[in-house]
PDB file of C-alpha atoms in Angstrom:
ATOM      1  CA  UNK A 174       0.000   0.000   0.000  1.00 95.00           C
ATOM      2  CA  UNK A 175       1.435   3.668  -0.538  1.00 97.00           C
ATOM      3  CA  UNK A 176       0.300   6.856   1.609  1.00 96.00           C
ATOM      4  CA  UNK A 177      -1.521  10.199   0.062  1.00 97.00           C
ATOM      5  CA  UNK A 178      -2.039  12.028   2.927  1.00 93.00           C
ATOM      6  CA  UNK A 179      -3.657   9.643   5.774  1.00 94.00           C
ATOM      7  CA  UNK A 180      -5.051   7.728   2.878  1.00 97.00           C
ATOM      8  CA  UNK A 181      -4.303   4.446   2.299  1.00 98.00           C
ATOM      9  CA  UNK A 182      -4.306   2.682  -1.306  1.00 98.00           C
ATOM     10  CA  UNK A 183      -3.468  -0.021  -3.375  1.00 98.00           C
ATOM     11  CA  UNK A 184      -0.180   0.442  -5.654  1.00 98.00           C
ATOM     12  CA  UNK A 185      -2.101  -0.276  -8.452  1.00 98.00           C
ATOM     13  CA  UNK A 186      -4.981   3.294  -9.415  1.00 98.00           C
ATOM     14  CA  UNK A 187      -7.844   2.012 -11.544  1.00 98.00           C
ATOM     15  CA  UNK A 188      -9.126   3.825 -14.058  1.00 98.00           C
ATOM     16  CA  UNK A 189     -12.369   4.758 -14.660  1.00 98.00           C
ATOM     17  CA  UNK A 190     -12.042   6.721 -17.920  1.00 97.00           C
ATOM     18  CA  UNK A 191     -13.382   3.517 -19.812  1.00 98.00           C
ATOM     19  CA  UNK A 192     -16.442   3.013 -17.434  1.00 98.00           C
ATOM     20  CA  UNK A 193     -19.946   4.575 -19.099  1.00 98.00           C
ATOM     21  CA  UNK A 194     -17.356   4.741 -22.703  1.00 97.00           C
ATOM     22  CA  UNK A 195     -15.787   1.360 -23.889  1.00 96.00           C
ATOM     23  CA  UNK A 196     -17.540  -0.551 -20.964  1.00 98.00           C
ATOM     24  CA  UNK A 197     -20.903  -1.076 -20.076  1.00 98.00           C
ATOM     25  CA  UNK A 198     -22.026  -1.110 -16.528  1.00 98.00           C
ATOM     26  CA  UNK A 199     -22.231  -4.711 -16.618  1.00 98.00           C
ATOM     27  CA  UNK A 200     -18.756  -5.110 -17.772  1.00 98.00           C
ATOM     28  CA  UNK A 201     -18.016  -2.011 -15.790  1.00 98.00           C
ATOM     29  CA  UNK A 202     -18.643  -4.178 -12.386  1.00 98.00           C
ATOM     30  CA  UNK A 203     -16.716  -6.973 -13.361  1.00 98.00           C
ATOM     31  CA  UNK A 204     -14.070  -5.267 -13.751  1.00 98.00           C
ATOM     32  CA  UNK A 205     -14.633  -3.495 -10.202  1.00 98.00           C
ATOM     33  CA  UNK A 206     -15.505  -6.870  -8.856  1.00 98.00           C
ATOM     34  CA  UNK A 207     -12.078  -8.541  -9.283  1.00 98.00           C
ATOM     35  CA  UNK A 208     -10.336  -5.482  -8.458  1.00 98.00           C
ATOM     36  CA  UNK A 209     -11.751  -5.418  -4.877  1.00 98.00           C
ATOM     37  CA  UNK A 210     -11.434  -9.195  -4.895  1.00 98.00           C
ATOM     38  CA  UNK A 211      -7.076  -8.808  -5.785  1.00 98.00           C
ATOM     39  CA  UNK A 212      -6.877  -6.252  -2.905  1.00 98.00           C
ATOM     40  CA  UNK A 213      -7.252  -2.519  -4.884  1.00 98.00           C
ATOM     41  CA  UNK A 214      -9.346  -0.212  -3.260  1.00 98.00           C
ATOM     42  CA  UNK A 215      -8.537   2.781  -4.860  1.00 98.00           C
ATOM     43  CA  UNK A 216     -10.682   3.956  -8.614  1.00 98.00           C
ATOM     44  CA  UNK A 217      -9.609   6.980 -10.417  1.00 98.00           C
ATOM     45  CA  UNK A 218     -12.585   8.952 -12.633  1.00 98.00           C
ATOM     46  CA  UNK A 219     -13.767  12.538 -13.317  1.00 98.00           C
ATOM     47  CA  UNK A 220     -16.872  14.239 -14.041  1.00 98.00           C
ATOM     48  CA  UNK A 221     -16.140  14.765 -17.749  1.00 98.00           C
ATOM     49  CA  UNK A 222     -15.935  10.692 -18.557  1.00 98.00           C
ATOM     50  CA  UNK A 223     -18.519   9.742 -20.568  1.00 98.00           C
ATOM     51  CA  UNK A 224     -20.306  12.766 -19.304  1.00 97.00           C
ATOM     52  CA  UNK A 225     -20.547  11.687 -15.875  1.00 98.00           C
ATOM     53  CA  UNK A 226     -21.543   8.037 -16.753  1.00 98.00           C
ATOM     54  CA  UNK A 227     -18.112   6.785 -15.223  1.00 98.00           C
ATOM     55  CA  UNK A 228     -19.329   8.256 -11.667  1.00 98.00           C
ATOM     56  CA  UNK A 229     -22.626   7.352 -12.319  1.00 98.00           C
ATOM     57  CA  UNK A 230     -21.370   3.342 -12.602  1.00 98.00           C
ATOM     58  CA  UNK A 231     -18.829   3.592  -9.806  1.00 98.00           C
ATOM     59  CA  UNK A 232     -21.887   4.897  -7.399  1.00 98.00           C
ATOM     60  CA  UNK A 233     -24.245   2.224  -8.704  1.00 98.00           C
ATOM     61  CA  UNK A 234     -21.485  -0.573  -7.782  1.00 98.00           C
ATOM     62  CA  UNK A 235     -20.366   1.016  -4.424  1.00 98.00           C
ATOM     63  CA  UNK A 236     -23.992   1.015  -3.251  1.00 98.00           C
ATOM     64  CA  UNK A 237     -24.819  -2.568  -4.745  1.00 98.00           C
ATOM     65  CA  UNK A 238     -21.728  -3.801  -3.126  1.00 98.00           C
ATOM     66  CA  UNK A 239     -21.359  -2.414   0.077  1.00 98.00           C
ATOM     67  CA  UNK A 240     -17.934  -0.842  -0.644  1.00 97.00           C
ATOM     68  CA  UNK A 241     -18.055   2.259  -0.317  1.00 98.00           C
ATOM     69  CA  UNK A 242     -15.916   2.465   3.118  1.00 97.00           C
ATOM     70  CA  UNK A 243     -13.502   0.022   1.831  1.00 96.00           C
ATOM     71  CA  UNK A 244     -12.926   2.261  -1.505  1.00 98.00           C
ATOM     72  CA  UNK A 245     -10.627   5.068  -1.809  1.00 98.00           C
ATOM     73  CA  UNK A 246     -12.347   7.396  -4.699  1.00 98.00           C
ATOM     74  CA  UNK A 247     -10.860  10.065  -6.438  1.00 98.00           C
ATOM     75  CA  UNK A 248     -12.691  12.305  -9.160  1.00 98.00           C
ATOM     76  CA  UNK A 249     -12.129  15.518 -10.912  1.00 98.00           C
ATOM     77  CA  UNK A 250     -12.937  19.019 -11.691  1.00 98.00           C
ATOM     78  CA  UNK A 251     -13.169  21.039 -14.635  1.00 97.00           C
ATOM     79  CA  UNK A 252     -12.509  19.606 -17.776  1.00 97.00           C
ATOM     80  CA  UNK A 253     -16.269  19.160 -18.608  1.00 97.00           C
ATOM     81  CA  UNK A 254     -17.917  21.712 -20.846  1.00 96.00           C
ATOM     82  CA  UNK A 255     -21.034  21.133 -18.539  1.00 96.00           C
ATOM     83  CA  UNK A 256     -19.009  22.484 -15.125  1.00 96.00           C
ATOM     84  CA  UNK A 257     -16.315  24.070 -17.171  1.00 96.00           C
ATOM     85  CA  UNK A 258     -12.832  25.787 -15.097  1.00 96.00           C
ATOM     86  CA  UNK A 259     -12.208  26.345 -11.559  1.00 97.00           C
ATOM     87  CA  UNK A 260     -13.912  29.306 -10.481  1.00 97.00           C
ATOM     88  CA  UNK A 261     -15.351  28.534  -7.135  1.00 98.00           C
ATOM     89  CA  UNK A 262     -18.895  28.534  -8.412  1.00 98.00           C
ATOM     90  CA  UNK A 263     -18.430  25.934 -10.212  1.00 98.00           C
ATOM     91  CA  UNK A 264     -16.245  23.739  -8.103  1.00 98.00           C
ATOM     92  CA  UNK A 265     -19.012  23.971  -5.697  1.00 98.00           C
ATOM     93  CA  UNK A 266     -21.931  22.954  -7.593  1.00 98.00           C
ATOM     94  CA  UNK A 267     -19.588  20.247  -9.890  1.00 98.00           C
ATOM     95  CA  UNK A 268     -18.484  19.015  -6.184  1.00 98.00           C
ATOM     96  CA  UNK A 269     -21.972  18.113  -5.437  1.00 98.00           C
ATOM     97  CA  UNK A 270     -22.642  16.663  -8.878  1.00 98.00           C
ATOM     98  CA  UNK A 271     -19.731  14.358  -8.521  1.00 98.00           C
ATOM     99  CA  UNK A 272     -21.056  13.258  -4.880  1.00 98.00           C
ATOM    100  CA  UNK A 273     -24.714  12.507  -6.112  1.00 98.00           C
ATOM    101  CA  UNK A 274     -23.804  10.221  -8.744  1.00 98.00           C
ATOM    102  CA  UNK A 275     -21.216   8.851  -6.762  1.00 98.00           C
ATOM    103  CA  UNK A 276     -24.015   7.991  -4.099  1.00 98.00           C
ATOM    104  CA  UNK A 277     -21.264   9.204  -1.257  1.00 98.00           C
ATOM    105  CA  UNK A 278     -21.152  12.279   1.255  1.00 98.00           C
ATOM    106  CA  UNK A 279     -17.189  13.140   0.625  1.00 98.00           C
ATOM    107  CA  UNK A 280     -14.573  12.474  -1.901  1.00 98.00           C
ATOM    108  CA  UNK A 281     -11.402  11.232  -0.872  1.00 98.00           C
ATOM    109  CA  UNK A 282      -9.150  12.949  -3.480  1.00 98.00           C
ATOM    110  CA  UNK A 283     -10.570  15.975  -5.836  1.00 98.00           C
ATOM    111  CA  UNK A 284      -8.334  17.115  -8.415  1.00 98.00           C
ATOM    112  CA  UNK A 285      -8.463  20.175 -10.575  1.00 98.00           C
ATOM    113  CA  UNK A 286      -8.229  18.420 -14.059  1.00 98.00           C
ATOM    114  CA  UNK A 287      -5.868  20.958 -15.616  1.00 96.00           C
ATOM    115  CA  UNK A 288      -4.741  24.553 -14.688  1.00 95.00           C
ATOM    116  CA  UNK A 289      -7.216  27.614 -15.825  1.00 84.00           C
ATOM    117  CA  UNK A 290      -4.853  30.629 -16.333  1.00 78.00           C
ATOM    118  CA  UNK A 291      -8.331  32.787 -16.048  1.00 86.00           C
ATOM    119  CA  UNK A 292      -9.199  31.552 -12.746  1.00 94.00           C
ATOM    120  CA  UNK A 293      -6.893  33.173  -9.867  1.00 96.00           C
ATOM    121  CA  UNK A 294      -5.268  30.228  -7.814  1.00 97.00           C
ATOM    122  CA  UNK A 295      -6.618  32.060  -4.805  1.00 98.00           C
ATOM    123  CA  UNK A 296     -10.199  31.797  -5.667  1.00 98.00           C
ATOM    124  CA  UNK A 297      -9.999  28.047  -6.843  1.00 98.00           C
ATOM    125  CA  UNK A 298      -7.534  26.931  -3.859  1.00 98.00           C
ATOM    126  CA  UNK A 299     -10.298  28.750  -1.483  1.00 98.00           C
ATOM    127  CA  UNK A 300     -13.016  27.141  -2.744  1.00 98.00           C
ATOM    128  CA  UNK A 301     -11.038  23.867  -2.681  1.00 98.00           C
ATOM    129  CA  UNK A 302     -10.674  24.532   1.424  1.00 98.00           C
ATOM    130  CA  UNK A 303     -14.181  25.527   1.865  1.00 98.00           C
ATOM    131  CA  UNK A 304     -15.467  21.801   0.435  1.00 98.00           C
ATOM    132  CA  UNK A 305     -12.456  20.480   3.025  1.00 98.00           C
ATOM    133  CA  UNK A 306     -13.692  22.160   5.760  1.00 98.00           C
ATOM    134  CA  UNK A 307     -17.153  21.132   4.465  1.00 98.00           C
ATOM    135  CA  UNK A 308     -16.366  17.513   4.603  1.00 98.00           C
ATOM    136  CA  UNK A 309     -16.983  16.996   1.574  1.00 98.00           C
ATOM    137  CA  UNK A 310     -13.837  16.163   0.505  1.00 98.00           C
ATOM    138  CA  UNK A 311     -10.900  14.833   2.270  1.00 98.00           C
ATOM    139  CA  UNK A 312      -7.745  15.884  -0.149  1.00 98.00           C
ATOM    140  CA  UNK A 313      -7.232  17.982  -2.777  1.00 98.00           C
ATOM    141  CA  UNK A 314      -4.618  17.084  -5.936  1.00 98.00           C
ATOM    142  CA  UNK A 315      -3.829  19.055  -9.170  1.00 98.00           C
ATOM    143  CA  UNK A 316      -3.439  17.016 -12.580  1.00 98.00           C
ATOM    144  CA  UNK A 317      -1.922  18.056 -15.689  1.00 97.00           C
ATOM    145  CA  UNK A 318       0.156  21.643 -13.422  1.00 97.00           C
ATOM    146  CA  UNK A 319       3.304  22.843 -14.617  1.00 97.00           C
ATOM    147  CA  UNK A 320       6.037  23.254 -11.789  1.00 98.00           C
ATOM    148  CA  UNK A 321       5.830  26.630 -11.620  1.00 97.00           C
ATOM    149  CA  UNK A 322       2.580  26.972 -11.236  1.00 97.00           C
ATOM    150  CA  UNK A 323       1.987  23.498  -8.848  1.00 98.00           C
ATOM    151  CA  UNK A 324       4.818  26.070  -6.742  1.00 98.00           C
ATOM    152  CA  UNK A 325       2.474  28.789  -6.860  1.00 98.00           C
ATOM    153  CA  UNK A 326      -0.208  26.683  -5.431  1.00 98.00           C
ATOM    154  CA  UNK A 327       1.281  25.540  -2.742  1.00 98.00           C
ATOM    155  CA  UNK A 328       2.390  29.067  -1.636  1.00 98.00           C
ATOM    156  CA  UNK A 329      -0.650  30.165  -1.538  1.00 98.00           C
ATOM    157  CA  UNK A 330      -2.080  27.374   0.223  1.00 98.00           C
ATOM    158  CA  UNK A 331       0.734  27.552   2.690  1.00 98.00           C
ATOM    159  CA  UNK A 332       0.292  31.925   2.995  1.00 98.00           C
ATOM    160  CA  UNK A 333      -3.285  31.498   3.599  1.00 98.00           C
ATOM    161  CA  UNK A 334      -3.901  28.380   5.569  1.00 98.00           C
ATOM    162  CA  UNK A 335      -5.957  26.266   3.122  1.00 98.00           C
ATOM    163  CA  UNK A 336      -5.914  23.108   2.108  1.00 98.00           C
ATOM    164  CA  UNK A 337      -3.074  22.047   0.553  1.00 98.00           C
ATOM    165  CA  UNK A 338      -2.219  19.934  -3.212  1.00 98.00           C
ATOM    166  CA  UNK A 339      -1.197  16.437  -1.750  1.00 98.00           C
ATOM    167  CA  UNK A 340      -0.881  15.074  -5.110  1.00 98.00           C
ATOM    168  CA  UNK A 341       0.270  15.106  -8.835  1.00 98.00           C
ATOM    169  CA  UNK A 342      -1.276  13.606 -11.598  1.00 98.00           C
ATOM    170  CA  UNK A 343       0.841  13.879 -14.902  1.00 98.00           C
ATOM    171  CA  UNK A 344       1.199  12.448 -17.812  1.00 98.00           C
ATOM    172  CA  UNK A 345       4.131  10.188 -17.696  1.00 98.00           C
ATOM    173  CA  UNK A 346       5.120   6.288 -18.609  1.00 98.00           C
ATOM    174  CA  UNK A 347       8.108   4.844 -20.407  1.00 98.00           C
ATOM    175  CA  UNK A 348       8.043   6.701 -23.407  1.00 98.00           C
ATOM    176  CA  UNK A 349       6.509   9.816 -21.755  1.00 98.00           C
ATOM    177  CA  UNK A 350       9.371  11.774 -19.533  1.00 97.00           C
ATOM    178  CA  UNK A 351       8.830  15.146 -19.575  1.00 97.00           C
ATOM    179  CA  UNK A 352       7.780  14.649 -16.079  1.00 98.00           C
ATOM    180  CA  UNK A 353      11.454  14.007 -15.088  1.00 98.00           C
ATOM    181  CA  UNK A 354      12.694  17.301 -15.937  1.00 97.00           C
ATOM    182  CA  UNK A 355      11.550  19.882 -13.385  1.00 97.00           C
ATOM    183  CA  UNK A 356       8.645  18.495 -11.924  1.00 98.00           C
ATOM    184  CA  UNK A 357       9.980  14.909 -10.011  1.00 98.00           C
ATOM    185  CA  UNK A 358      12.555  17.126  -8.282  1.00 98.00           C
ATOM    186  CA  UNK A 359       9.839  19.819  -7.383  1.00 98.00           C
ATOM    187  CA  UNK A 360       7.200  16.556  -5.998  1.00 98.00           C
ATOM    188  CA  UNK A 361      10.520  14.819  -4.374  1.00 97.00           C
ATOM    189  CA  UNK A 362      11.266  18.247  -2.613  1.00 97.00           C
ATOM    190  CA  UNK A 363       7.688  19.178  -1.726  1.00 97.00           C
ATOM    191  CA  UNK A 364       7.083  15.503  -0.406  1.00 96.00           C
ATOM    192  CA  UNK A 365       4.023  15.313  -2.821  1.00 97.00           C
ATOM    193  CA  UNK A 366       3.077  12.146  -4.342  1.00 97.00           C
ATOM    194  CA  UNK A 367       2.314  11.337  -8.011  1.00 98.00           C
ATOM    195  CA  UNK A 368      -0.401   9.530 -10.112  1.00 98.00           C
ATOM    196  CA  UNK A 369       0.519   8.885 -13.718  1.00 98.00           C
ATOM    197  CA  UNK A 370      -2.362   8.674 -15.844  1.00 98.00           C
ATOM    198  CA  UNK A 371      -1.829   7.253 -19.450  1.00 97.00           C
ATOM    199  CA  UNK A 372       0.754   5.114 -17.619  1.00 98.00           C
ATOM    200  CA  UNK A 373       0.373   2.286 -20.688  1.00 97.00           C
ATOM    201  CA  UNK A 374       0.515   4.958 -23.275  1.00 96.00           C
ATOM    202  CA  UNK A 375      -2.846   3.622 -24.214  1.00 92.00           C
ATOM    203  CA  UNK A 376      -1.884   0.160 -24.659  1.00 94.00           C
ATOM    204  CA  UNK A 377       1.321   0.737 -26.537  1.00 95.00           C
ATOM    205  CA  UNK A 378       3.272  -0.324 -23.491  1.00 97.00           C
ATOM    206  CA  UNK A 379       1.114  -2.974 -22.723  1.00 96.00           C
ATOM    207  CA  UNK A 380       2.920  -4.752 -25.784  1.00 93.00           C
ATOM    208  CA  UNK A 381      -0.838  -4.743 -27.849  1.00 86.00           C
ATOM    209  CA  UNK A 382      -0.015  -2.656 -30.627  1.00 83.00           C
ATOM    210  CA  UNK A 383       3.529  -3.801 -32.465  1.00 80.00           C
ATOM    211  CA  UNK A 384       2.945  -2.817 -35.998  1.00 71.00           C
ATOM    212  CA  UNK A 385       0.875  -0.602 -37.915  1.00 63.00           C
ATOM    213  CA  UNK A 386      -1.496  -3.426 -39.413  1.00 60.00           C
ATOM    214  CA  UNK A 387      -1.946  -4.869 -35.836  1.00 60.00           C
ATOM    215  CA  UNK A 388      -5.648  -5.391 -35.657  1.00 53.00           C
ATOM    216  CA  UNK A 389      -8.099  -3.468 -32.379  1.00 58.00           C
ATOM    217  CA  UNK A 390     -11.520  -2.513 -31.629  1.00 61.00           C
ATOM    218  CA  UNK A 391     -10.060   0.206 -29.350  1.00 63.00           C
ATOM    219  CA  UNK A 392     -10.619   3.710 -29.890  1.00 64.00           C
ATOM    220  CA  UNK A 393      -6.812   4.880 -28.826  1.00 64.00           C
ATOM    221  CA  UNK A 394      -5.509   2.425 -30.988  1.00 67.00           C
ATOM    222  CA  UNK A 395      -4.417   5.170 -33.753  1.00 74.00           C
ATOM    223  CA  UNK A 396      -2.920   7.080 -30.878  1.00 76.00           C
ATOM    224  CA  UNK A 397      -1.132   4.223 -29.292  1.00 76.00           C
ATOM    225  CA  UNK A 398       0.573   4.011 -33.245  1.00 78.00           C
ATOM    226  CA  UNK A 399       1.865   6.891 -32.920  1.00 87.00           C
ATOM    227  CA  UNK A 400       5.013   5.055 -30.841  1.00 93.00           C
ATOM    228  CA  UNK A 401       5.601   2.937 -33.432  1.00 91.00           C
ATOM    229  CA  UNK A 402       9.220   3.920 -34.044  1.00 93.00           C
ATOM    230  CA  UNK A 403      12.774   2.959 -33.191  1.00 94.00           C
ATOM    231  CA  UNK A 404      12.203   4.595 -29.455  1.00 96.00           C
ATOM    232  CA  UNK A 405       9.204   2.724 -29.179  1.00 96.00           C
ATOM    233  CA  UNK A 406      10.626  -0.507 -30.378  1.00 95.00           C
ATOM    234  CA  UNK A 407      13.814  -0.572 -27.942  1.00 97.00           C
ATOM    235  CA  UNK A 408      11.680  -0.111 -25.190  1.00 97.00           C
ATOM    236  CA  UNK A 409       9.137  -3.137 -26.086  1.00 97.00           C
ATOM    237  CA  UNK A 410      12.115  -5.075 -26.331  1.00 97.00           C
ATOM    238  CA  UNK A 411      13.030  -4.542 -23.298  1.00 98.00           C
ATOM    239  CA  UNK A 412      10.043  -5.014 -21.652  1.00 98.00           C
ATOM    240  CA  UNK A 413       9.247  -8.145 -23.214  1.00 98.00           C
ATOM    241  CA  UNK A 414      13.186  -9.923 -22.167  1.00 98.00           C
ATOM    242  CA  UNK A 415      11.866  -8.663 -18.399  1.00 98.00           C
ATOM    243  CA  UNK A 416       8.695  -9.725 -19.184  1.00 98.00           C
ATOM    244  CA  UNK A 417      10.000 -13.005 -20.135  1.00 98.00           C
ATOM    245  CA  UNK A 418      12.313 -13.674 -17.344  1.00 98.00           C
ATOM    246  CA  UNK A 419       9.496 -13.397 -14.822  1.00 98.00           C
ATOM    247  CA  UNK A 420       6.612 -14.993 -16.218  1.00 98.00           C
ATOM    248  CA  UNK A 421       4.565 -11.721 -15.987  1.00 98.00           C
ATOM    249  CA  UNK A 422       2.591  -9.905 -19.026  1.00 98.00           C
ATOM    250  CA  UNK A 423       4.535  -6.849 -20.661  1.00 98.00           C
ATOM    251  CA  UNK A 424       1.760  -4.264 -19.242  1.00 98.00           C
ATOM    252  CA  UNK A 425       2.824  -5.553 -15.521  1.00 98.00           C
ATOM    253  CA  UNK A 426       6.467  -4.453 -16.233  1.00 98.00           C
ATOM    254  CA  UNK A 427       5.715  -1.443 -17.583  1.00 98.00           C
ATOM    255  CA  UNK A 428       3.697  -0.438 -14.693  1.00 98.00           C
ATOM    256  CA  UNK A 429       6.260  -1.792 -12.285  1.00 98.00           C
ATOM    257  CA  UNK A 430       8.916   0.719 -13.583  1.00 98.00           C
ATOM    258  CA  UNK A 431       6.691   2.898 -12.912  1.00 98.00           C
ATOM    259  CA  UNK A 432       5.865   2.146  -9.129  1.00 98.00           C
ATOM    260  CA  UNK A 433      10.028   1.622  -8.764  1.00 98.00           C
ATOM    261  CA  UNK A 434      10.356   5.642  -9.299  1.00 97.00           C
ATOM    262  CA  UNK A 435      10.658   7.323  -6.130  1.00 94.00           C
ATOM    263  CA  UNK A 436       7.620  10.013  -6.484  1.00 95.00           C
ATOM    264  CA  UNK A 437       5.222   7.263  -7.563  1.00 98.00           C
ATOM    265  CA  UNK A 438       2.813   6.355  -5.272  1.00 98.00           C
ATOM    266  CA  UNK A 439       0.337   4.235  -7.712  1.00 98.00           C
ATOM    267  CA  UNK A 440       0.085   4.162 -11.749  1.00 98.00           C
ATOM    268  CA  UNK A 441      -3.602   4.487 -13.419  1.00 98.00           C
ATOM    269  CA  UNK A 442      -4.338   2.126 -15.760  1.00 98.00           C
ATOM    270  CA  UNK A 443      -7.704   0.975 -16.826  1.00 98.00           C
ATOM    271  CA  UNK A 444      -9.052  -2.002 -17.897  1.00 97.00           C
ATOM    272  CA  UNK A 445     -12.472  -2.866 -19.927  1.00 96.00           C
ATOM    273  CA  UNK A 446     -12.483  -6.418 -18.725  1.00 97.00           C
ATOM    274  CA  UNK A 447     -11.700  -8.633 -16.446  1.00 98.00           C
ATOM    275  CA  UNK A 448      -8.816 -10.418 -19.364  1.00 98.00           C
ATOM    276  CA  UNK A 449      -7.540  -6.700 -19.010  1.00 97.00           C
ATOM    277  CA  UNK A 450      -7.062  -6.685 -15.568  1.00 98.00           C
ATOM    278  CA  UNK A 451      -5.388  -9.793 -15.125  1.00 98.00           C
ATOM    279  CA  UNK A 452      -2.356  -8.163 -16.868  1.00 98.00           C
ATOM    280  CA  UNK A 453      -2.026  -5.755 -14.493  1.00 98.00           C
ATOM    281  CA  UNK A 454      -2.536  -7.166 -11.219  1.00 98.00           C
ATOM    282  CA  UNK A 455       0.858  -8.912 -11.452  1.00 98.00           C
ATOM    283  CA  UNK A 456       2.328  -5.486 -11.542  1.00 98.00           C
ATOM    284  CA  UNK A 457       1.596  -5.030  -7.860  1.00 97.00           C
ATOM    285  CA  UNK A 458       3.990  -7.848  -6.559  1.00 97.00           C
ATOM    286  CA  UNK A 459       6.189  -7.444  -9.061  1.00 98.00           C
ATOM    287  CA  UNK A 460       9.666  -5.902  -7.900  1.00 96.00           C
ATOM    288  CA  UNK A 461      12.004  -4.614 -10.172  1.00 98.00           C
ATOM    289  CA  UNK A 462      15.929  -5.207  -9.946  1.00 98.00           C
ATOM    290  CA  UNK A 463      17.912  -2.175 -10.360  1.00 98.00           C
ATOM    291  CA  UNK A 464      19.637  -3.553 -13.282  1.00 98.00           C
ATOM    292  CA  UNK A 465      15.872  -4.010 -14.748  1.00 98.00           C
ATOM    293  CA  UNK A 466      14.455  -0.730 -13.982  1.00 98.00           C
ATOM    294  CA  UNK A 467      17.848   0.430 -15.637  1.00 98.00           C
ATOM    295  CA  UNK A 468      17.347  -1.393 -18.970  1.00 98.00           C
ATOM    296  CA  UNK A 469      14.127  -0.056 -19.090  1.00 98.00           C
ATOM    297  CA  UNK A 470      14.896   3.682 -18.597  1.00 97.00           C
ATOM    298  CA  UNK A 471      17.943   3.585 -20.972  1.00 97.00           C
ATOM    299  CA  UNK A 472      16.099   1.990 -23.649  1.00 96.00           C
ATOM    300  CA  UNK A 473      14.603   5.138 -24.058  1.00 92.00           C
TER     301      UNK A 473
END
């Protein structure tokens, strides 16, 4: 398990961008089913998937289930062209939103999806504090925030006396590093934590997509192309003589680099189905050698 704050969760973040989209509620469950059932307890969505379908799912199988105390759930703000930015109107009223079709009374981690220039930090970071204070929600967490301005966050939060960022989501995986430059050292110093969505570059790294004719019924398939190039190839290689060597599917690798880097408290990574999630459940007991999570980062 890795800390955020006092919370507690599973190495492993589920994702709950496919739930409402390329899942059904009926799959949806299964999947959430033999999540709980390995261990996880801790689902990632926001307000804008599938229009606040993903939520709406994740409520239905938290009440149907029981789980709601046993679940760690984390949603976001501000992305949605229904509850769009992060004035403090609308964090309020897309707060409440996200706790109705959640079915809960307080969210364990709200982010603010990306950073609104036109929004002052002060007014968003306020109204952040006021749904802490509330009890509404129990940690607040920025996704897709430059250093700089992650730094001017925390200032504030710190010169005022609200609630502070606890957490990072960025975009970051194998073949995605920009995170490395400035903002690890800035989380590492600031002893934040980070979340890296699109930590499977949408299946790339999950060893599904190894030429351009390979067939899929998935929508981030052309995306997930995109890596097909000599970067992209060195690094499947890799993975897969890892892979290999401990009996373990190429996407549990790849998300065990990840959990080996020292500001990484849990990858997200989704799954449709239950086939899905058996690949990545490995990931949480599998530990890296330093010679392994070596290969891996110079093969980029």
């Amino acid at each position: 398990m890795a800390k955020i704050g006092e919370l507690e969760v599973c190495e492993l973040n589920l994702g709950g961008n496919v739930f409402g989209w390329t899942a059904d509620e009926e799959q949806s469950f299964a999947v959430l089913d033999a999540y709980a059932e390995a261990g996880g307890n801790f689902i990632d969505t926001a307000d804008v998937y599938s229009g606040g379908k993903s939520e709406a799912i994740i409520g239905n199988w938290l009440a149907r289930r029981g789980r709601r105390d046993d679940m760690v759930i984390a949603t976001k703000v501000g992305s949605w062209a229904e509850r769009p930015g992060l004035s403090a109107k609308n964090i309020a009223e897309a707060a409440d939103d996200s706790l109705r079709r959640l079915g809960t009374d307080h969210i364990d981690l709200y982010y603010a999806h990306r950073d609104y220039d036109e929004t002052p930090l002060e007014e968003t970071l306020s109204a952040f504090d006021a749904l802490v204070k509330a009890g509404k929600v129990r940690h607040i967490a920025a996704s897709n925030y430059t250093a700089a301005r992650l730094s001017e966050a925390l200032s504030i939060s710190d010169r005022a006396g609200y609630a502070r960022y606890v957490a990072l989501q960025p975009h970051y995986n194998l073949l995605e590093r920009d995170y490395e430059r400035d903002l690890a050292p800035f989380i590492a110093r600031e002893g934040l934590t980070t979340l890296p969505y699109f930590a499977l570059a949408m299946g790339f790294l999950a060893g599904k997509y190894r030429s351009a004719d390979t067939p899929s019924d998935s929508p981030r398939a052309p995306r997930a192309a995109a890596y097909l190039n000599d970067r992209g190839e060195r690094v499947l290689s890799a993975l897969d003589d890892i892979a290999q060597s401990h009996h373990v599917p190429v996407a549990a690798v790849s998300l065990a680099w990840l959990r080996a880097q020292p500001t990484v408290a849990a990858p997200i990574a989704s799954a449709r189905t239950t086939e899905q999630l058996a690949d990545l459940l490995p990931s949480l007991t599998l530990d890296l050698t330093a010679q392994e999570v070596e290969a891996l980062t110079s093969a980029y």
